[in-house]
Amino acid sequence: MRSLDSVVEPAPRADRSGGPEGSRRPRQRALRPWLRARGGWQRALRRPRGALRLVAVLALAGFVLSGCGVLGRSGRQELVVYSSRTQSLVHPLLEQFARETGIDIKVRYASTAELVNTLLEEGERSAADVLYLADAGGWGPLRQAGLLAELPQDVLEKVDPRFRSPDGQWVGVSGRSKVIVYNKNKIDPGRDLPDSVMDLTDPKWKGRIGWAPTHGEWQILVTAIRLTKGEDAARQWLEGMKANDPKEYPNLISIVRAVADGEVDIGVVNHYYVPRLMEELGPDFAARNYFLKNGDPGAVIDVTGAAILKSTKNREAAERFVRFLLSEEAQRYFTQETKEYPMIAGIPLPAGLPPMEELDPPAIDQSDLGQLQQTVELLRETGVLP
């Protein structure tokens, strides 16, 4: 981890006496990776920013967040975090934890697959104390390898049993629901949209759908279909979708943009893109969310999560970090800044986002959503992937 070659000093503690900082909201609102320069989208990136040095640092593979004070006589306490979450999304929280606790955090950023493979190779020799994943795809192999420690019961009990490990080895931190995204100027949701994602094979949608079959988050949709409807139904669905000539995009945000721009009429994405972009670009942004019901696979919820490595020598600091992610302050950050669902009760949601209690996702064990290899094989069998 000594290869992490940049240090980010935490900003001075915000003035909480009033004004924008008085709400205790994290200050790094400027860092929004889901906005990419593309035509009119550049307008959202032209506002003055005070974080250019920070953005340059975040472009590196990893960095160290330094705590404010020295703990004990032997120097600063140190915590190593492996994270597959987008750097700029979680940096404000990590910086805040370092500032408030005095604990230095070394972060290694990579994809979930890369981090899991690294941990399997490193085994008990790993320098990592905490693993913070953007999806549930990595938990299965790590549990089977015996690399994860059991979390304290009071930490687990903060989170709905649906969104934590049944054996107590990882816990959900924030959630996102799949939705049908549609163009409000072209689609009447009550009249035009189907009751199930399975009905997107209807010929009336020919040439009107965007999909991202190479993207892991989109592949979760196919996994949910496999788990709830069976392999044969998933295969038939993929073949029916292919017959409808969907337009392919590299990721989910590209689908949302394409819907808003009128390139396609609908797609299946994560719920948080629309509220984020409406906040940035205003109510004229043309994409809207449609939440499916009745346990439909198109309503699947998947969660980010955190675990402690069994090999950690910093158990106390690691537990402190996981507790911080589930604190009211951090959970408010996820709802207000990233527009994700909180994992603890009592956190207000952004305007227009339906409460978790009103969602009707399929009954799927989060760990089963990690069966992406079987999904990729099916995508190849049907010719969706080469």
XYZ file of C-alpha atoms in Angstrom:
386
model
C 0.000 0.000 0.000
C 3.057 2.285 0.115
C 2.454 2.717 -3.590
C -0.366 5.080 -2.692
C 1.612 8.160 -3.423
C -0.556 11.167 -2.663
C -1.817 12.662 0.533
C -5.055 14.608 0.859
C -5.218 16.733 3.942
C -8.753 17.063 5.303
C -10.286 20.518 5.158
C -10.801 22.501 8.350
C -13.962 21.579 10.223
C -16.907 23.369 8.650
C -18.620 26.267 10.305
C -21.920 24.862 11.540
C -23.318 28.076 12.881
C -25.359 28.785 9.795
C -25.393 29.108 6.013
C -24.885 26.210 3.651
C -22.473 24.457 6.001
C -24.813 24.724 8.965
C -26.799 21.719 7.798
C -23.765 19.428 8.362
C -24.028 18.190 4.795
C -20.700 17.070 3.287
C -19.112 19.895 1.393
C -17.890 18.157 -1.776
C -21.081 18.603 -3.848
C -18.961 19.604 -6.843
C -17.578 16.124 -7.415
C -20.224 14.503 -9.623
C -18.702 11.819 -11.878
C -22.052 10.934 -13.459
C -21.998 14.211 -15.349
C -19.814 13.968 -18.425
C -19.246 16.724 -20.926
C -21.576 16.113 -23.819
C -23.286 18.944 -25.608
C -25.612 20.714 -23.199
C -24.282 18.645 -20.318
C -21.182 20.805 -20.236
C -23.217 23.579 -18.622
C -23.389 21.629 -15.394
C -19.598 21.455 -15.286
C -18.793 25.122 -15.906
C -19.600 26.526 -12.489
C -16.621 27.739 -10.469
C -15.199 24.976 -8.326
C -12.796 25.179 -5.442
C -11.644 21.577 -5.643
C -9.292 21.411 -8.625
C -6.369 20.163 -6.590
C -8.557 17.492 -5.063
C -9.860 16.362 -8.441
C -6.298 15.984 -9.676
C -5.423 13.860 -6.674
C -8.521 11.690 -7.077
C -7.395 10.793 -10.572
C -4.669 8.625 -9.065
C -5.166 4.964 -8.215
C -5.306 5.637 -4.473
C -4.564 8.157 -1.794
C -4.159 8.674 1.922
C -6.553 10.694 4.029
C -4.801 12.133 7.054
C -6.546 12.569 10.370
C -6.428 15.844 12.230
C -4.586 14.701 15.306
C -2.020 12.223 16.549
C -3.465 9.277 18.454
C -1.379 8.008 21.344
C 2.315 8.300 21.880
C 3.348 6.090 18.996
C 1.804 8.208 16.257
C -1.281 8.125 14.103
C -3.549 5.135 13.860
C -3.916 3.826 10.302
C -6.712 2.053 8.438
C -6.434 0.436 4.997
C -9.647 0.372 2.939
C -10.146 -1.462 -0.341
C -13.034 0.194 -2.191
C -14.824 -0.362 -5.496
C -17.006 2.697 -5.015
C -16.365 5.716 -7.243
C -13.656 7.824 -5.641
C -15.347 11.171 -5.930
C -18.637 9.859 -4.546
C -17.216 8.562 -1.272
C -14.192 10.826 -0.814
C -16.081 13.441 1.250
C -17.170 10.767 3.718
C -13.716 9.240 4.038
C -12.206 12.673 4.511
C -14.768 13.458 7.178
C -14.059 10.204 9.029
C -10.329 10.929 8.970
C -10.894 14.461 10.209
C -13.251 13.526 13.024
C -11.368 10.476 14.300
C -7.717 11.345 13.671
C -7.298 8.010 11.865
C -5.270 7.998 8.652
C -7.038 6.114 5.848
C -5.146 4.500 2.991
C -7.499 3.707 0.127
C -7.030 1.318 -2.750
C -9.611 1.856 -5.515
C -10.377 -0.775 -8.126
C -13.343 -2.716 -9.513
C -15.092 -5.275 -7.336
C -13.655 -8.120 -9.410
C -10.116 -6.755 -9.158
C -10.331 -6.289 -5.398
C -11.804 -9.733 -4.818
C -9.073 -11.361 -6.916
C -6.433 -9.358 -5.050
C -7.770 -10.418 -1.660
C -7.996 -14.059 -2.717
C -4.362 -13.869 -3.801
C -3.192 -11.983 -0.716
C -5.139 -14.115 1.737
C -4.184 -13.570 5.367
C -1.204 -11.466 4.231
C -3.456 -8.666 2.973
C -2.871 -5.174 4.272
C -6.588 -4.413 3.961
C -8.637 -3.846 7.099
C -11.998 -2.986 5.514
C -13.616 -3.857 2.193
C -16.207 -1.377 0.855
C -17.886 -2.704 -2.289
C -20.152 -1.002 -4.791
C -22.139 -4.208 -5.346
C -22.803 -7.613 -3.798
C -20.907 -9.527 -6.452
C -17.763 -10.070 -4.393
C -19.072 -11.382 -1.115
C -19.601 -15.026 -2.129
C -15.984 -15.891 -3.048
C -14.615 -14.071 -0.003
C -17.007 -15.842 2.355
C -16.092 -19.195 0.829
C -12.397 -18.397 1.299
C -12.987 -17.549 4.960
C -11.484 -14.062 4.666
C -14.288 -12.038 6.267
C -14.815 -11.452 9.975
C -18.184 -11.544 11.686
C -19.528 -8.057 12.397
C -20.866 -6.995 15.807
C -24.529 -7.838 16.306
C -25.510 -4.258 17.085
C -24.061 -3.177 13.719
C -25.950 -5.893 11.858
C -29.214 -5.050 13.587
C -29.149 -1.532 12.188
C -29.908 -2.948 8.723
C -32.886 -4.879 7.359
C -31.993 -8.609 7.193
C -32.671 -8.513 3.430
C -29.676 -6.227 2.978
C -27.000 -7.909 5.062
C -25.139 -11.198 5.111
C -27.097 -14.056 6.689
C -23.929 -15.119 8.497
C -23.091 -11.591 9.662
C -19.974 -11.096 7.546
C -21.017 -8.004 5.580
C -23.634 -5.299 5.934
C -25.429 -3.093 3.429
C -24.482 0.586 3.444
C -26.757 2.103 0.768
C -29.216 0.771 -1.793
C -30.459 1.337 -5.320
C -33.522 0.037 -7.127
C -33.803 -0.839 -10.770
C -36.415 1.257 -12.600
C -37.681 1.813 -16.111
C -36.426 5.225 -17.197
C -38.656 6.932 -19.767
C -38.885 10.191 -21.694
C -41.684 12.245 -20.151
C -42.366 14.012 -23.453
C -42.904 10.798 -25.389
C -44.295 8.297 -22.867
C -47.419 8.295 -20.697
C -46.334 5.899 -17.901
C -49.861 4.916 -16.856
C -50.873 4.124 -20.410
C -47.689 3.045 -22.173
C -45.338 1.329 -19.734
C -45.577 -2.397 -18.940
C -46.258 -3.954 -15.538
C -43.209 -6.185 -15.882
C -39.767 -5.900 -17.386
C -40.527 -9.231 -19.053
C -42.962 -7.398 -21.347
C -40.211 -5.308 -22.935
C -39.991 -8.043 -25.567
C -43.320 -6.798 -26.986
C -42.726 -5.771 -30.647
C -44.162 -2.333 -29.901
C -40.813 -1.511 -28.263
C -38.788 -2.395 -31.353
C -36.018 0.168 -31.828
C -37.148 2.158 -28.776
C -35.133 0.572 -25.936
C -31.618 1.301 -24.683
C -29.608 -1.411 -22.917
C -26.056 -1.933 -21.605
C -25.338 -5.687 -21.688
C -21.594 -5.247 -21.085
C -22.149 -3.254 -17.895
C -22.126 -5.120 -14.566
C -24.946 -3.100 -13.023
C -27.198 -3.802 -16.012
C -26.270 -7.488 -15.863
C -27.782 -7.580 -12.359
C -31.166 -7.245 -14.094
C -30.530 -10.435 -16.069
C -29.339 -12.173 -12.906
C -32.586 -11.183 -11.198
C -34.574 -12.629 -14.112
C -32.582 -15.862 -13.916
C -33.135 -16.170 -10.165
C -36.858 -15.402 -10.217
C -38.042 -16.763 -13.576
C -35.462 -19.435 -14.375
C -32.732 -19.927 -16.971
C -35.111 -20.723 -19.841
C -37.226 -17.613 -19.228
C -34.092 -15.463 -19.016
C -32.835 -16.919 -22.302
C -36.176 -16.273 -24.017
C -36.204 -12.727 -22.649
C -32.753 -11.983 -23.999
C -33.678 -13.408 -27.397
C -36.867 -11.338 -27.422
C -34.939 -8.216 -26.479
C -32.438 -8.837 -29.283
C -35.334 -9.156 -31.725
C -36.483 -5.677 -30.681
C -33.212 -4.126 -31.916
C -32.261 -2.295 -28.701
C -29.614 0.395 -28.932
C -26.506 -0.535 -26.970
C -24.808 1.842 -24.517
C -21.673 1.404 -22.397
C -23.310 2.047 -19.029
C -26.504 3.060 -17.268
C -25.913 6.809 -17.215
C -25.557 6.707 -20.994
C -29.009 5.136 -21.221
C -30.482 7.882 -19.046
C -28.888 10.565 -21.209
C -30.111 8.891 -24.370
C -33.666 8.742 -23.017
C -33.544 12.408 -22.008
C -32.177 13.358 -25.443
C -34.865 11.366 -27.269
C -32.474 8.832 -28.827
C -34.515 6.029 -27.246
C -37.773 6.052 -25.308
C -37.015 3.744 -22.366
C -34.374 1.628 -20.623
C -33.711 -0.143 -17.332
C -31.303 1.653 -14.999
C -30.617 2.414 -11.338
C -33.043 4.885 -9.807
C -30.534 7.487 -8.638
C -29.446 8.935 -11.982
C -32.679 10.807 -12.673
C -32.884 12.694 -9.333
C -29.184 13.545 -9.505
C -29.463 14.975 -12.991
C -32.736 16.770 -12.310
C -31.037 18.466 -9.368
C -28.176 19.569 -11.616
C -30.107 20.451 -14.761
C -33.571 21.364 -13.531
C -37.089 20.021 -14.104
C -36.835 20.354 -17.890
C -34.534 17.327 -17.878
C -36.797 14.901 -19.765
C -36.013 11.535 -18.143
C -38.234 10.145 -15.351
C -38.319 6.957 -13.261
C -41.004 4.283 -13.230
C -40.881 1.809 -10.329
C -42.232 -1.668 -11.068
C -44.217 -3.653 -8.487
C -45.293 -7.219 -7.666
C -41.827 -8.560 -6.999
C -40.843 -8.015 -10.613
C -37.181 -8.670 -11.457
C -37.144 -5.172 -12.938
C -37.622 -3.858 -9.396
C -34.575 -5.626 -7.965
C -32.668 -3.774 -5.228
C -28.919 -4.207 -4.804
C -26.774 -2.652 -2.117
C -23.297 -1.346 -1.543
C -21.732 -2.981 1.485
C -18.866 -3.107 3.936
C -16.980 -5.916 5.649
C -13.995 -6.316 7.952
C -11.158 -8.609 6.948
C -10.472 -11.433 9.371
C -6.734 -10.728 9.084
C -7.003 -7.101 10.259
C -4.726 -5.927 13.052
C -6.886 -2.810 13.444
C -10.209 -4.328 14.457
C -11.277 -1.391 16.634
C -10.634 1.196 13.922
C -12.262 -1.041 11.301
C -15.419 -1.395 13.380
C -15.416 2.345 13.952
C -15.332 2.920 10.205
C -18.217 0.530 9.486
C -20.260 2.149 12.264
C -19.526 5.526 10.704
C -20.896 4.380 7.329
C -24.131 3.462 9.106
C -24.273 6.642 11.167
C -27.083 9.131 10.635
C -24.615 11.641 9.199
C -23.237 9.233 6.574
C -26.666 7.869 5.698
C -27.958 11.395 5.131
C -25.039 11.920 2.787
C -26.078 8.935 0.683
C -29.691 10.071 0.404
C -28.992 13.743 -0.265
C -25.794 13.592 -2.315
C -25.845 10.284 -4.189
C -29.671 9.847 -4.039
C -29.323 6.253 -2.838
C -31.573 4.586 -0.304
C -30.389 4.597 3.309
C -29.934 1.344 5.198
C -31.024 2.658 8.592
C -34.458 3.898 9.608
C -35.473 7.514 10.069
C -33.413 9.108 7.274
C -35.407 11.579 5.119
C -35.427 10.902 1.385
C -35.058 13.387 -1.470
C -38.302 14.809 -2.805
C -40.055 12.485 -5.221
C -38.259 9.314 -4.167
C -40.734 6.675 -2.905
C -39.981 5.234 0.544
C -38.267 1.872 0.667
C -41.399 0.466 2.331
C -43.404 1.209 -0.830
C -41.005 -0.646 -3.120
C -41.849 -4.202 -4.082
C -38.616 -5.932 -5.120
C -38.237 -9.656 -5.778
C -37.224 -11.813 -2.816
C -33.576 -12.412 -3.730
C -30.653 -12.984 -1.384
C -28.173 -10.192 -2.060
C -25.307 -12.678 -2.187
C -27.043 -14.492 -5.053
C -26.811 -11.328 -7.137
C -23.118 -12.093 -7.305
C -23.800 -14.914 -9.781
C -22.641 -12.724 -12.639
C -20.483 -15.397 -14.264
C -23.546 -17.521 -15.007
C -25.273 -14.402 -16.353
C -22.330 -13.566 -18.620
C -22.335 -17.130 -19.942
C -26.037 -16.800 -20.781
C -25.416 -13.459 -22.497
C -22.777 -15.166 -24.639
C -24.963 -18.186 -25.385
C -27.693 -15.896 -26.708
C -25.264 -13.838 -28.758
C -25.849 -10.678 -26.751
C -22.161 -10.708 -25.837
C -19.433 -11.972 -28.189
